């Protein structure tokens, strides 16, 4: 459902703003289906949500998260390239520089 073009135009594009304000109004939000439905709902939903919140809080508290800089010291916006699989992550070439 999250990749259905009837609900989300350009579903493969990373556009988090689609879930804010007017663009998402009247559409199905991922939070309503990501953990399943009815009898098949994920029993660890509350634990997973709390774990993600804690992980993000730790990253923000412990790391200096910012854009990389080029050799001239200017900020560079890296392309949004992700590797799909069991989990979704940034390309290995961009993680550490």
PDB file of C-alpha atoms in Angstrom:
ATOM      1  CA  UNK A   1       0.000   0.000   0.000  1.00  0.00           C
ATOM      2  CA  UNK A   2       2.833   2.452   0.727  1.00  0.00           C
ATOM      3  CA  UNK A   3       4.054   2.083  -2.871  1.00  0.00           C
ATOM      4  CA  UNK A   4       0.620   2.318  -4.506  1.00  0.00           C
ATOM      5  CA  UNK A   5       0.611   5.273  -6.912  1.00  0.00           C
ATOM      6  CA  UNK A   6      -3.107   5.805  -6.247  1.00  0.00           C
ATOM      7  CA  UNK A   7      -2.215   6.890  -2.714  1.00  0.00           C
ATOM      8  CA  UNK A   8       1.301   8.258  -3.160  1.00  0.00           C
ATOM      9  CA  UNK A   9       2.529   9.738  -6.441  1.00  0.00           C
ATOM     10  CA  UNK A  10       6.207   8.897  -7.013  1.00  0.00           C
ATOM     11  CA  UNK A  11       6.310   6.323  -4.186  1.00  0.00           C
ATOM     12  CA  UNK A  12      10.030   5.559  -4.667  1.00  0.00           C
ATOM     13  CA  UNK A  13      11.041   9.187  -4.036  1.00  0.00           C
ATOM     14  CA  UNK A  14      12.107  10.163  -0.511  1.00  0.00           C
ATOM     15  CA  UNK A  15       9.651  12.961   0.253  1.00  0.00           C
ATOM     16  CA  UNK A  16       8.759  13.064   3.963  1.00  0.00           C
ATOM     17  CA  UNK A  17       6.853  16.324   3.433  1.00  0.00           C
ATOM     18  CA  UNK A  18       4.112  14.306   1.722  1.00  0.00           C
ATOM     19  CA  UNK A  19       2.913  13.303   5.207  1.00  0.00           C
ATOM     20  CA  UNK A  20       2.764  16.872   6.503  1.00  0.00           C
ATOM     21  CA  UNK A  21      -0.141  19.216   5.992  1.00  0.00           C
ATOM     22  CA  UNK A  22      -2.243  19.313   2.849  1.00  0.00           C
ATOM     23  CA  UNK A  23      -0.583  16.754   0.598  1.00  0.00           C
ATOM     24  CA  UNK A  24      -1.382  13.827   2.906  1.00  0.00           C
ATOM     25  CA  UNK A  25      -4.876  14.958   3.848  1.00  0.00           C
ATOM     26  CA  UNK A  26      -7.466  12.438   2.747  1.00  0.00           C
ATOM     27  CA  UNK A  27      -4.809   9.789   2.091  1.00  0.00           C
ATOM     28  CA  UNK A  28      -3.856   6.762   4.129  1.00  0.00           C
ATOM     29  CA  UNK A  29      -0.973   7.491   6.498  1.00  0.00           C
ATOM     30  CA  UNK A  30       1.676   4.762   6.884  1.00  0.00           C
ATOM     31  CA  UNK A  31       1.196   4.733  10.657  1.00  0.00           C
ATOM     32  CA  UNK A  32      -2.265   3.244  10.143  1.00  0.00           C
ATOM     33  CA  UNK A  33      -1.068   0.107   8.314  1.00  0.00           C
ATOM     34  CA  UNK A  34       2.656  -0.362   8.879  1.00  0.00           C
ATOM     35  CA  UNK A  35       2.204  -2.763  11.827  1.00  0.00           C
ATOM     36  CA  UNK A  36      -0.626  -4.774  10.264  1.00  0.00           C
ATOM     37  CA  UNK A  37      -4.356  -5.082  10.893  1.00  0.00           C
ATOM     38  CA  UNK A  38      -6.760  -6.918  13.183  1.00  0.00           C
ATOM     39  CA  UNK A  39      -5.699 -10.404  14.262  1.00  0.00           C
ATOM     40  CA  UNK A  40      -2.422 -10.082  12.379  1.00  0.00           C
ATOM     41  CA  UNK A  41      -1.316  -6.861  14.044  1.00  0.00           C
ATOM     42  CA  UNK A  42       2.271  -6.863  15.284  1.00  0.00           C
ATOM     43  CA  UNK A  43       2.334  -7.672  19.021  1.00  0.00           C
ATOM     44  CA  UNK A  44       5.554  -5.674  19.416  1.00  0.00           C
ATOM     45  CA  UNK A  45       4.172  -2.433  17.981  1.00  0.00           C
ATOM     46  CA  UNK A  46       4.491  -0.413  21.209  1.00  0.00           C
ATOM     47  CA  UNK A  47       7.981  -1.802  21.886  1.00  0.00           C
ATOM     48  CA  UNK A  48       9.119  -1.048  18.320  1.00  0.00           C
ATOM     49  CA  UNK A  49       7.791   2.519  18.426  1.00  0.00           C
ATOM     50  CA  UNK A  50       9.458   3.185  21.784  1.00  0.00           C
ATOM     51  CA  UNK A  51      12.731   1.641  20.580  1.00  0.00           C
ATOM     52  CA  UNK A  52      12.836   3.806  17.459  1.00  0.00           C
ATOM     53  CA  UNK A  53      12.094   6.923  19.512  1.00  0.00           C
ATOM     54  CA  UNK A  54      14.904   6.074  21.948  1.00  0.00           C
ATOM     55  CA  UNK A  55      17.354   5.287  19.140  1.00  0.00           C
ATOM     56  CA  UNK A  56      16.699   8.628  17.439  1.00  0.00           C
ATOM     57  CA  UNK A  57      16.955  10.479  20.761  1.00  0.00           C
ATOM     58  CA  UNK A  58      20.334   8.835  21.432  1.00  0.00           C
ATOM     59  CA  UNK A  59      21.637   9.708  17.961  1.00  0.00           C
ATOM     60  CA  UNK A  60      20.618  13.347  18.378  1.00  0.00           C
ATOM     61  CA  UNK A  61      22.107  13.534  21.877  1.00  0.00           C
ATOM     62  CA  UNK A  62      25.402  11.763  21.178  1.00  0.00           C
ATOM     63  CA  UNK A  63      26.374  12.663  17.619  1.00  0.00           C
ATOM     64  CA  UNK A  64      26.963  15.849  15.675  1.00  0.00           C
ATOM     65  CA  UNK A  65      24.655  15.151  12.735  1.00  0.00           C
ATOM     66  CA  UNK A  66      25.342  17.498   9.838  1.00  0.00           C
ATOM     67  CA  UNK A  67      25.986  17.615   6.114  1.00  0.00           C
ATOM     68  CA  UNK A  68      29.427  16.618   4.832  1.00  0.00           C
ATOM     69  CA  UNK A  69      31.824  19.314   3.610  1.00  0.00           C
ATOM     70  CA  UNK A  70      33.925  19.333   0.457  1.00  0.00           C
ATOM     71  CA  UNK A  71      37.638  20.161   0.244  1.00  0.00           C
ATOM     72  CA  UNK A  72      36.811  23.900   0.193  1.00  0.00           C
ATOM     73  CA  UNK A  73      34.807  23.623   3.417  1.00  0.00           C
ATOM     74  CA  UNK A  74      31.388  24.101   1.782  1.00  0.00           C
ATOM     75  CA  UNK A  75      28.427  21.951   2.821  1.00  0.00           C
ATOM     76  CA  UNK A  76      27.461  19.296   0.288  1.00  0.00           C
ATOM     77  CA  UNK A  77      23.976  17.826   0.036  1.00  0.00           C
ATOM     78  CA  UNK A  78      24.443  14.110  -0.638  1.00  0.00           C
ATOM     79  CA  UNK A  79      22.019  12.406  -3.023  1.00  0.00           C
ATOM     80  CA  UNK A  80      19.250  10.366  -1.404  1.00  0.00           C
ATOM     81  CA  UNK A  81      20.477   6.940  -2.499  1.00  0.00           C
ATOM     82  CA  UNK A  82      19.277   3.979  -0.481  1.00  0.00           C
ATOM     83  CA  UNK A  83      19.781   0.243  -0.644  1.00  0.00           C
ATOM     84  CA  UNK A  84      16.580  -1.789  -0.380  1.00  0.00           C
ATOM     85  CA  UNK A  85      16.467  -5.099   1.410  1.00  0.00           C
ATOM     86  CA  UNK A  86      15.254  -6.416   4.738  1.00  0.00           C
ATOM     87  CA  UNK A  87      16.114  -3.001   6.121  1.00  0.00           C
ATOM     88  CA  UNK A  88      16.639   0.234   4.233  1.00  0.00           C
ATOM     89  CA  UNK A  89      19.942   2.025   4.661  1.00  0.00           C
ATOM     90  CA  UNK A  90      22.201   4.582   3.033  1.00  0.00           C
ATOM     91  CA  UNK A  91      24.683   3.426   0.409  1.00  0.00           C
ATOM     92  CA  UNK A  92      27.901   2.196   2.015  1.00  0.00           C
ATOM     93  CA  UNK A  93      29.961   4.706   0.003  1.00  0.00           C
ATOM     94  CA  UNK A  94      28.306   7.626   1.843  1.00  0.00           C
ATOM     95  CA  UNK A  95      28.212   6.428   5.434  1.00  0.00           C
ATOM     96  CA  UNK A  96      31.699   7.349   6.594  1.00  0.00           C
ATOM     97  CA  UNK A  97      34.008   9.823   4.988  1.00  0.00           C
TER      98      UNK A  97
END
